[in-house]
Coordinates of N, CA, C and O and ligand atoms in Angstrom, one line a residue:
M1 N -11.4 19.1 -22.1 CA -13.4 19.5 -23.4 C -14.1 17.9 -24.0 O -13.0 17.2 -23.4
N2 N -14.5 17.4 -23.3 CA -15.1 16.6 -23.7 C -14.8 16.0 -24.6 O -15.1 16.9 -25.9
K3 N -14.5 14.1 -24.9 CA -15.4 13.6 -26.4 C -15.8 13.3 -27.1 O -16.6 12.9 -26.1
T4 N -15.6 14.0 -28.2 CA -17.1 13.6 -29.0 C -16.7 11.4 -29.6 O -15.6 10.6 -29.7
K5 N -18.6 11.4 -29.5 CA -17.9 9.7 -28.5 C -18.9 9.4 -30.5 O -19.8 9.2 -30.8
V6 N -17.8 8.7 -31.7 CA -18.7 7.5 -32.9 C -19.0 6.3 -32.6 O -17.7 5.9 -31.7
L7 N -19.8 5.6 -32.6 CA -20.4 4.2 -33.0 C -20.7 3.6 -33.5 O -21.6 4.1 -34.2
M8 N -20.6 2.5 -34.5 CA -20.2 1.7 -35.3 C -20.7 0.9 -35.3 O -20.5 0.4 -34.3
V9 N -22.5 0.2 -36.4 CA -23.5 -0.7 -35.2 C -22.8 -1.8 -36.8 O -23.1 -2.0 -37.6
C10 N -23.1 -3.3 -36.2 CA -23.3 -3.9 -37.6 C -24.3 -5.2 -37.3 O -24.7 -4.6 -35.8
L11 N -23.7 -6.2 -37.5 CA -25.1 -7.8 -37.4 C -24.0 -8.6 -36.5 O -24.4 -8.7 -35.0
G12 N -23.0 -8.7 -36.3 CA -22.4 -9.7 -36.1 C -21.0 -9.5 -34.8 O -20.8 -9.3 -33.9
N13 N -20.8 -7.5 -35.6 CA -19.8 -7.2 -35.4 C -18.4 -7.8 -35.5 O -17.0 -7.7 -34.5
I14 N -18.3 -9.0 -35.8 CA -16.5 -9.1 -36.1 C -16.0 -8.7 -37.7 O -15.0 -8.9 -38.5
C15 N -17.4 -8.3 -39.6 CA -17.4 -7.5 -40.1 C -17.0 -7.0 -40.5 O -15.3 -6.2 -40.1
R16 N -18.5 -6.0 -40.3 CA -18.0 -4.6 -41.0 C -18.0 -3.3 -40.2 O -16.8 -2.7 -40.1
S17 N -18.5 -3.6 -38.6 CA -18.6 -1.5 -38.5 C -17.0 -2.6 -37.6 O -15.8 -1.3 -36.9
P18 N -15.9 -3.7 -37.1 CA -15.1 -3.6 -36.6 C -13.5 -2.5 -37.8 O -12.9 -2.1 -37.5
L19 N -14.5 -3.1 -39.2 CA -13.6 -2.5 -40.2 C -13.3 -1.0 -39.7 O -13.2 -0.1 -39.2
A20 N -14.8 -0.7 -39.3 CA -16.1 0.8 -39.6 C -15.2 1.3 -38.3 O -14.5 2.9 -38.7
E21 N -14.6 0.9 -37.2 CA -14.4 1.4 -36.2 C -12.6 1.8 -36.8 O -11.9 3.2 -36.6
G22 N -11.8 0.6 -37.1 CA -10.6 0.9 -37.3 C -9.9 1.8 -38.3 O -9.4 2.9 -38.1
I23 N -10.9 2.3 -39.5 CA -10.7 3.0 -40.3 C -11.3 4.9 -40.4 O -9.8 5.6 -39.7
L24 N -12.6 4.5 -39.1 CA -12.4 6.0 -38.6 C -11.7 7.4 -37.5 O -11.2 7.9 -37.5
R25 N -10.8 6.1 -36.7 CA -10.1 6.1 -35.7 C -8.6 6.1 -36.5 O -8.5 7.5 -35.8
H26 N -8.7 5.6 -37.7 CA -7.1 6.7 -38.1 C -7.6 7.5 -38.7 O -5.8 8.1 -39.6
K27 N -7.6 8.5 -39.5 CA -8.3 9.7 -39.6 C -8.9 10.4 -38.8 O -9.8 11.1 -38.8
V28 N -8.8 10.6 -37.5 CA -9.6 11.6 -36.5 C -8.5 11.5 -36.1 O -7.9 10.7 -35.0
D29 N -8.4 12.7 -34.5 CA -7.6 13.1 -34.0 C -7.7 12.3 -32.5 O -9.7 12.6 -31.8
T30 N -7.2 11.1 -32.2 CA -7.8 10.4 -30.6 C -7.9 11.3 -29.8 O -8.6 10.3 -28.7
N31 N -7.5 12.9 -29.2 CA -7.0 13.1 -28.5 C -8.1 13.8 -28.4 O -8.9 13.8 -27.2
R32 N -9.7 14.0 -29.7 CA -10.8 14.5 -29.4 C -11.7 13.4 -29.5 O -13.4 14.3 -29.2
F33 N -11.3 12.3 -30.2 CA -12.3 11.4 -30.6 C -12.4 10.0 -30.5 O -10.8 9.5 -30.0
I34 N -13.3 9.4 -29.5 CA -13.3 8.0 -29.2 C -14.1 7.5 -30.2 O -15.5 7.4 -30.4
V35 N -14.0 6.3 -30.6 CA -14.7 5.5 -32.2 C -13.8 4.2 -31.5 O -13.4 3.4 -30.7
D36 N -15.7 3.2 -31.1 CA -16.3 2.3 -30.8 C -16.5 1.3 -32.3 O -17.4 2.2 -33.1
S37 N -17.3 0.1 -32.1 CA -17.8 -0.4 -32.6 C -18.5 -1.9 -31.4 O -18.3 -1.5 -30.9
A38 N -20.0 -2.2 -32.1 CA -20.7 -3.1 -32.0 C -21.9 -4.1 -32.7 O -21.8 -3.2 -33.6
G39 N -21.8 -5.0 -32.4 CA -23.2 -5.8 -33.2 C -24.3 -5.8 -32.8 O -24.6 -6.0 -31.4
T40 N -25.9 -5.4 -33.1 CA -27.2 -6.1 -32.4 C -27.1 -7.4 -32.4 O -28.5 -7.3 -31.4
G41 N -26.4 -7.9 -32.8 CA -26.4 -9.7 -33.0 C -25.5 -10.1 -31.4 O -24.9 -9.3 -31.3
N42 N -25.8 -11.5 -30.5 CA -24.5 -11.5 -29.1 C -24.1 -12.6 -29.7 O -22.6 -13.5 -28.6
W43 N -24.0 -13.2 -31.0 CA -22.9 -14.4 -31.4 C -21.2 -14.4 -31.3 O -20.6 -15.1 -31.1
H44 N -20.9 -13.0 -31.7 CA -19.3 -13.4 -31.7 C -19.4 -12.2 -30.8 O -18.1 -11.7 -30.7
V45 N -19.3 -12.0 -29.4 CA -19.3 -11.0 -28.3 C -17.9 -12.0 -27.2 O -17.7 -12.8 -27.3
G46 N -17.2 -11.2 -27.6 CA -15.3 -11.0 -27.0 C -14.8 -12.1 -28.1 O -13.2 -11.8 -27.8
N47 N -15.7 -12.3 -29.3 CA -14.9 -12.8 -30.7 C -13.9 -11.7 -31.7 O -14.2 -10.0 -31.2
P48 N -12.8 -11.7 -31.5 CA -12.5 -10.6 -32.7 C -12.8 -10.2 -33.5 O -13.3 -11.3 -33.9
P49 N -12.2 -9.9 -35.0 CA -12.5 -9.7 -35.7 C -12.1 -10.5 -36.0 O -11.4 -12.0 -36.8
D50 N -13.7 -10.6 -37.8 CA -13.3 -11.7 -38.7 C -12.1 -11.7 -39.5 O -11.1 -10.8 -39.9
R51 N -11.2 -12.6 -39.4 CA -9.7 -12.8 -40.2 C -10.0 -12.0 -41.7 O -8.1 -12.5 -42.1
R52 N -10.6 -11.9 -41.9 CA -10.8 -12.0 -43.4 C -11.3 -10.7 -43.4 O -10.2 -9.6 -43.9
S53 N -11.2 -9.8 -42.7 CA -11.1 -8.4 -42.1 C -10.1 -8.1 -41.7 O -9.4 -6.5 -42.1
I54 N -9.4 -8.8 -40.0 CA -8.1 -8.0 -40.4 C -6.6 -8.6 -41.1 O -6.1 -7.5 -41.7
A55 N -7.4 -9.7 -42.6 CA -6.3 -8.5 -43.4 C -6.2 -7.7 -44.2 O -5.5 -7.7 -44.7
V56 N -8.3 -8.0 -44.4 CA -7.4 -7.2 -45.5 C -7.8 -5.3 -45.3 O -6.7 -4.6 -44.8
A57 N -7.4 -4.9 -43.7 CA -7.1 -3.8 -42.5 C -6.4 -3.6 -42.8 O -5.2 -2.7 -43.1
K58 N -5.5 -4.9 -42.5 CA -3.4 -5.0 -42.7 C -2.6 -4.4 -43.9 O -2.3 -4.5 -43.8
K59 N -4.1 -5.6 -44.5 CA -3.3 -4.4 -46.4 C -3.4 -3.3 -46.8 O -2.1 -2.5 -47.2
Y60 N -4.3 -2.3 -45.3 CA -4.1 -0.7 -45.8 C -3.4 -0.4 -44.8 O -3.5 0.4 -44.6
G61 N -2.5 -0.9 -43.6 CA -1.9 -0.3 -43.1 C -2.7 -0.1 -41.5 O -2.3 0.4 -40.4
L62 N -3.5 -0.6 -40.9 CA -4.5 -0.6 -39.4 C -4.4 -2.3 -39.2 O -4.8 -3.3 -40.0
D63 N -4.0 -2.1 -37.9 CA -4.7 -3.4 -36.8 C -5.4 -3.3 -36.0 O -5.5 -2.4 -34.8
I64 N -7.1 -4.0 -36.6 CA -8.1 -4.4 -35.9 C -7.8 -6.2 -35.2 O -8.9 -6.2 -34.6
S65 N -6.6 -6.3 -35.3 CA -6.7 -7.6 -34.5 C -6.7 -7.8 -32.8 O -7.7 -8.4 -32.3
S66 N -6.9 -6.6 -32.2 CA -7.0 -6.2 -30.7 C -8.8 -6.4 -30.4 O -9.1 -6.0 -29.0
L67 N -9.2 -5.8 -31.5 CA -10.9 -5.5 -30.9 C -10.7 -7.0 -30.6 O -11.6 -7.5 -31.4
R68 N -12.5 -6.5 -30.4 CA -13.2 -7.6 -29.4 C -14.3 -6.8 -29.5 O -16.0 -6.4 -29.4
G69 N -15.8 -8.2 -29.9 CA -16.9 -7.9 -30.3 C -17.8 -7.4 -28.5 O -17.5 -8.2 -27.7
R70 N -18.3 -6.9 -29.1 CA -19.8 -6.7 -27.6 C -21.5 -6.1 -28.7 O -21.1 -5.8 -29.7
Q71 N -22.3 -6.2 -27.4 CA -23.3 -6.4 -28.1 C -24.3 -4.6 -28.2 O -23.1 -4.2 -27.0
F72 N -24.9 -4.3 -29.8 CA -25.4 -3.4 -28.8 C -26.0 -3.4 -27.9 O -27.4 -3.7 -27.5
T73 N -26.2 -1.6 -26.8 CA -27.3 -2.0 -25.9 C -27.9 -1.0 -26.1 O -26.7 0.4 -26.1
S74 N -29.6 -0.2 -25.1 CA -29.6 1.1 -24.6 C -28.8 1.9 -24.5 O -29.1 2.9 -24.9
I75 N -27.7 1.3 -24.0 CA -27.4 2.2 -23.1 C -26.5 3.1 -23.8 O -25.3 4.3 -23.4
D76 N -26.4 2.6 -24.6 CA -24.7 3.1 -26.0 C -25.3 4.5 -26.6 O -24.8 5.7 -26.6
Y77 N -27.0 4.4 -26.6 CA -27.5 5.8 -27.0 C -27.7 7.2 -25.4 O -26.7 8.5 -26.0
K78 N -26.5 6.5 -24.3 CA -26.3 7.6 -23.4 C -25.0 7.9 -23.6 O -24.1 8.8 -23.6
D79 N -24.3 6.6 -24.0 CA -22.8 7.2 -24.6 C -22.0 7.5 -25.2 O -21.3 8.7 -25.7
F80 N -22.5 7.3 -26.4 CA -22.3 7.5 -28.2 C -23.4 9.4 -28.5 O -24.3 9.3 -28.4
D81 N -22.9 9.4 -28.8 CA -23.0 10.7 -30.0 C -23.0 10.5 -31.6 O -24.9 11.3 -31.5
H82 N -22.6 10.0 -31.8 CA -23.0 9.7 -33.6 C -23.0 7.8 -33.8 O -21.8 7.6 -33.6
I83 N -24.3 7.6 -34.3 CA -24.3 6.3 -33.7 C -24.1 5.1 -36.0 O -25.6 6.2 -36.1
Y84 N -23.2 4.8 -36.0 CA -22.7 4.7 -37.6 C -23.7 2.9 -37.6 O -23.7 2.5 -37.7
V85 N -24.2 3.0 -38.9 CA -25.2 1.5 -39.5 C -24.6 1.2 -40.4 O -24.9 1.7 -41.0
M86 N -24.7 0.0 -40.3 CA -23.9 -0.4 -41.9 C -25.1 -0.8 -42.5 O -25.1 -0.4 -44.1
D87 N -26.3 -1.3 -42.4 CA -27.3 -0.9 -42.5 C -28.8 -0.9 -43.1 O -29.0 -0.7 -41.3
S88 N -29.9 -1.7 -43.2 CA -31.0 -0.9 -43.4 C -32.1 -1.6 -41.5 O -32.7 -1.3 -41.1
S89 N -31.6 -3.5 -41.9 CA -31.5 -4.8 -40.6 C -31.4 -3.9 -39.1 O -32.2 -3.6 -38.2
N90 N -29.5 -3.1 -39.6 CA -29.0 -2.7 -38.2 C -30.2 -1.8 -37.5 O -30.3 -0.9 -36.6
L91 N -30.5 -0.8 -38.5 CA -31.0 0.0 -38.1 C -32.1 0.1 -37.3 O -32.3 0.0 -36.6
E92 N -33.3 -0.8 -38.4 CA -34.7 -1.0 -37.3 C -33.4 -1.5 -35.7 O -34.9 -1.3 -34.7
N93 N -32.9 -2.9 -35.7 CA -32.3 -3.5 -34.5 C -31.8 -1.6 -33.4 O -32.7 -2.0 -32.1
V94 N -31.2 -0.6 -34.2 CA -30.7 -0.8 -33.3 C -31.9 0.1 -32.6 O -32.3 1.2 -31.4
L95 N -32.6 1.0 -34.3 CA -34.3 2.3 -33.7 C -35.2 1.6 -33.0 O -35.5 2.3 -31.6
A96 N -35.3 0.2 -32.5 CA -35.6 -0.3 -31.0 C -35.7 -0.3 -30.1 O -36.7 0.0 -29.3
L97 N -34.0 0.2 -29.3 CA -33.7 0.7 -28.8 C -33.9 1.9 -27.7 O -33.2 2.5 -26.8
A98 N -34.4 2.3 -28.9 CA -35.0 4.5 -28.7 C -35.2 4.8 -27.8 O -36.2 4.8 -27.9
D99 N -34.5 5.4 -26.9 CA -35.7 6.7 -26.3 C -36.0 7.0 -26.8 O -35.4 8.6 -26.5
G100 N -36.9 8.0 -27.7 CA -37.1 9.7 -27.6 C -36.5 10.3 -28.6 O -35.7 9.2 -29.1
T101 N -37.0 11.1 -29.7 CA -36.4 11.4 -30.6 C -35.2 12.0 -30.4 O -33.6 11.9 -31.5
N102 N -34.7 12.3 -29.3 CA -33.3 12.7 -29.5 C -31.8 11.8 -29.9 O -31.1 11.8 -30.3
D103 N -31.8 10.2 -29.0 CA -31.7 8.8 -29.4 C -31.6 8.3 -30.7 O -30.2 8.6 -31.3
R104 N -33.0 9.0 -31.5 CA -32.9 9.0 -32.9 C -32.3 9.5 -34.5 O -31.7 9.3 -35.1
A105 N -32.5 10.3 -33.5 CA -31.5 11.9 -34.1 C -29.5 11.3 -34.3 O -29.1 12.4 -34.6
K106 N -29.3 10.5 -33.7 CA -28.0 10.5 -33.7 C -27.6 8.9 -33.9 O -27.0 8.6 -34.4
V107 N -28.6 8.6 -34.8 CA -28.6 7.8 -35.6 C -29.1 7.4 -38.2 O -29.1 8.8 -37.6
S108 N -28.1 7.6 -38.0 CA -27.9 6.4 -40.0 C -27.0 5.5 -40.2 O -25.8 5.3 -39.0
M109 N -27.4 5.8 -41.7 CA -27.2 4.5 -42.2 C -25.3 5.2 -42.6 O -25.8 6.7 -43.2
I110 N -24.6 5.0 -42.6 CA -23.3 5.4 -43.5 C -23.3 5.5 -44.7 O -22.5 6.6 -44.9
L111 N -23.9 4.7 -44.9 CA -24.1 5.2 -46.2 C -24.3 6.1 -47.0 O -24.2 6.8 -48.1
D112 N -25.4 6.6 -46.6 CA -26.4 8.0 -46.8 C -25.0 8.9 -46.2 O -25.4 10.4 -47.3
T113 N -23.2 9.0 -46.4 CA -22.8 9.8 -46.3 C -22.0 10.2 -48.1 O -22.4 11.0 -48.7
L114 N -22.6 8.6 -48.3 CA -22.1 9.1 -50.2 C -23.2 8.9 -50.6 O -23.0 9.5 -51.3
F115 N -24.6 8.7 -49.8 CA -26.1 8.8 -51.2 C -26.7 8.8 -50.5 O -27.6 8.1 -49.9
P116 N -27.2 10.2 -50.1 CA -28.1 10.9 -48.9 C -29.7 10.8 -50.0 O -29.1 10.1 -50.4
G117 N -30.0 10.3 -48.7 CA -31.7 9.6 -48.8 C -31.6 8.7 -49.4 O -33.0 8.2 -49.9
E118 N -30.7 7.4 -49.7 CA -30.6 6.4 -50.9 C -30.8 5.4 -50.5 O -31.3 4.2 -49.9
R119 N -30.7 5.3 -49.6 CA -30.5 4.4 -47.8 C -30.0 3.0 -48.1 O -30.0 2.0 -48.5
V120 N -28.4 3.0 -48.6 CA -28.0 2.5 -49.2 C -27.2 1.6 -48.0 O -26.1 2.2 -47.4
D121 N -27.1 0.0 -47.8 CA -26.9 -0.9 -48.1 C -25.4 -0.7 -47.4 O -25.7 -1.0 -49.0
V122 N -24.8 -1.4 -46.8 CA -23.0 -2.6 -46.6 C -23.5 -3.5 -46.8 O -23.5 -3.9 -45.6
P123 N -23.2 -4.6 -47.9 CA -23.3 -5.7 -47.7 C -22.4 -6.3 -47.1 O -21.5 -6.1 -46.6
D124 N -23.3 -7.0 -46.2 CA -22.5 -8.4 -45.1 C -21.8 -9.0 -46.4 O -21.9 -10.1 -46.6
P125 N -20.3 -8.4 -45.7 CA -19.6 -10.0 -46.7 C -18.8 -11.2 -45.8 O -19.0 -12.2 -46.3
Y126 N -19.9 -11.4 -45.0 CA -19.8 -13.1 -43.9 C -19.7 -14.2 -44.8 O -19.0 -14.7 -44.3
Y127 N -20.6 -14.3 -45.8 CA -20.3 -15.5 -45.9 C -20.5 -15.6 -47.4 O -20.7 -16.6 -48.5
G128 N -19.9 -14.4 -48.8 CA -19.0 -14.4 -49.6 C -17.7 -14.9 -49.3 O -17.2 -15.0 -48.6
G129 N -17.4 -14.1 -50.9 CA -14.9 -14.3 -50.7 C -14.5 -13.0 -49.8 O -15.1 -11.9 -50.2
D130 N -14.0 -13.6 -50.6 CA -12.1 -11.8 -50.2 C -12.5 -11.2 -50.6 O -12.7 -10.0 -50.2
D131 N -12.6 -11.0 -52.5 CA -13.6 -9.2 -52.8 C -14.5 -9.0 -52.2 O -14.6 -7.7 -52.1
G132 N -15.6 -9.9 -51.1 CA -16.4 -9.1 -50.6 C -16.1 -7.9 -49.9 O -16.1 -6.6 -49.2
F133 N -14.3 -8.6 -48.7 CA -14.1 -7.5 -47.9 C -13.7 -6.7 -48.7 O -13.5 -5.4 -47.6
E134 N -13.0 -6.7 -49.4 CA -11.6 -5.5 -50.6 C -13.1 -4.5 -50.4 O -12.4 -3.1 -50.3
R135 N -14.4 -5.1 -51.0 CA -15.4 -3.8 -51.6 C -16.1 -2.4 -50.1 O -16.0 -1.7 -50.1
V136 N -16.4 -3.8 -49.5 CA -16.2 -3.1 -48.2 C -15.2 -2.5 -47.6 O -15.9 -1.4 -47.2
Y137 N -14.6 -2.8 -47.6 CA -13.8 -1.6 -47.2 C -13.5 -0.5 -47.8 O -13.3 0.6 -47.4
K138 N -13.4 -0.6 -48.9 CA -13.0 1.0 -50.0 C -14.1 1.6 -49.4 O -14.6 2.5 -49.1
M139 N -15.5 1.3 -49.5 CA -17.1 1.7 -49.6 C -16.5 2.8 -48.2 O -17.1 3.5 -48.0
L140 N -16.1 1.9 -46.3 CA -15.9 2.1 -46.2 C -14.6 3.4 -45.2 O -15.0 4.3 -45.1
D141 N -14.3 3.4 -46.0 CA -13.3 4.2 -47.2 C -13.6 5.4 -46.2 O -13.0 6.8 -46.2
E142 N -14.5 5.4 -47.6 CA -15.3 6.5 -48.5 C -15.7 7.4 -47.5 O -16.0 8.5 -47.2
A143 N -16.9 6.4 -46.5 CA -17.9 7.2 -46.0 C -16.7 7.9 -44.7 O -17.0 8.6 -44.8
C144 N -16.0 7.1 -44.1 CA -14.8 8.1 -43.1 C -13.7 8.3 -43.5 O -14.0 9.8 -42.4
D145 N -14.1 8.7 -45.0 CA -13.7 10.5 -45.5 C -14.5 11.6 -44.6 O -14.1 12.7 -44.1
I146 N -15.3 11.3 -45.3 CA -16.9 12.5 -45.1 C -17.5 12.2 -43.6 O -17.5 13.6 -43.1
I147 N -17.4 11.6 -42.9 CA -17.3 11.1 -41.1 C -15.6 12.4 -40.4 O -16.9 13.4 -40.3
A148 N -15.2 11.9 -41.4 CA -13.7 11.9 -40.5 C -13.9 14.0 -41.1 O -13.5 14.9 -39.6
K149 N -14.4 14.9 -41.9 CA -14.5 15.5 -42.3 C -15.5 17.2 -41.8 O -15.4 17.5 -41.1
R150 N -16.7 16.0 -41.0 CA -18.0 16.1 -41.1 C -18.1 16.4 -39.3 O -18.4 18.2 -38.9
I151 N -17.1 15.4 -38.8 CA -17.3 16.1 -37.2 C -15.4 16.7 -37.2 O -15.6 16.8 -35.3
S152 N -15.2 16.6 -37.3 CA -13.7 17.6 -37.0 C -13.3 18.9 -37.0 O -14.6 19.4 -37.6
Ligands
LIG1 P1 -21.1 -8.3 -39.5 O1 -21.2 -10.3 -40.1 O2 -22.5 -7.7 -39.2 O3 -20.3 -7.1 -40.4 O4 -20.2 -8.2 -38.2 C1 -21.8 -11.2 -39.7 C2 -20.7 -11.8 -39.2 C3 -20.9 -12.5 -38.4 C4 -22.6 -13.2 -38.7 C5 -23.2 -12.1 -39.5 C6 -22.7 -11.3 -40.1 N1 -23.4 -14.4 -37.8 O5 -24.2 -14.9 -37.9 O6 -23.0 -15.2 -37.4

């Protein structure tokens, strides 16, 4: 049986989406699901997650230190079944590479799971303090609980 593939997308692929990747992977059966992440920007291609994302993940028992940044491309539309973006700017950038309604239907804002239709952003914690990463972790953990139930 083909595995269902889920992609998490943010801007840099070093703060929010690697956390979302690690959190969701931990909640699903990896025999049936593939979870990955990417950034719309290319500044951090090949880099590990931000040390603050690695630290908050570790605090909750997840090791995301081996993940490496990569850039979202239109090929991801062919590879993935569900694409979750962190904010409305990611949404715009990802949809700009969509080819048709089938591609577009794969994309949603991750916090739509918790606040349907409200277009709530996962705030970018990059320029803030450690507490921002803790808040992001909690939001993503709640959202991924719902995603895991929906797709399992
Ligand atoms: P992320 O955070 O999109 O959650 O990975 C960012 C990380 C780096 C940059 C922007 C956002 N940056 O501009 O380098």
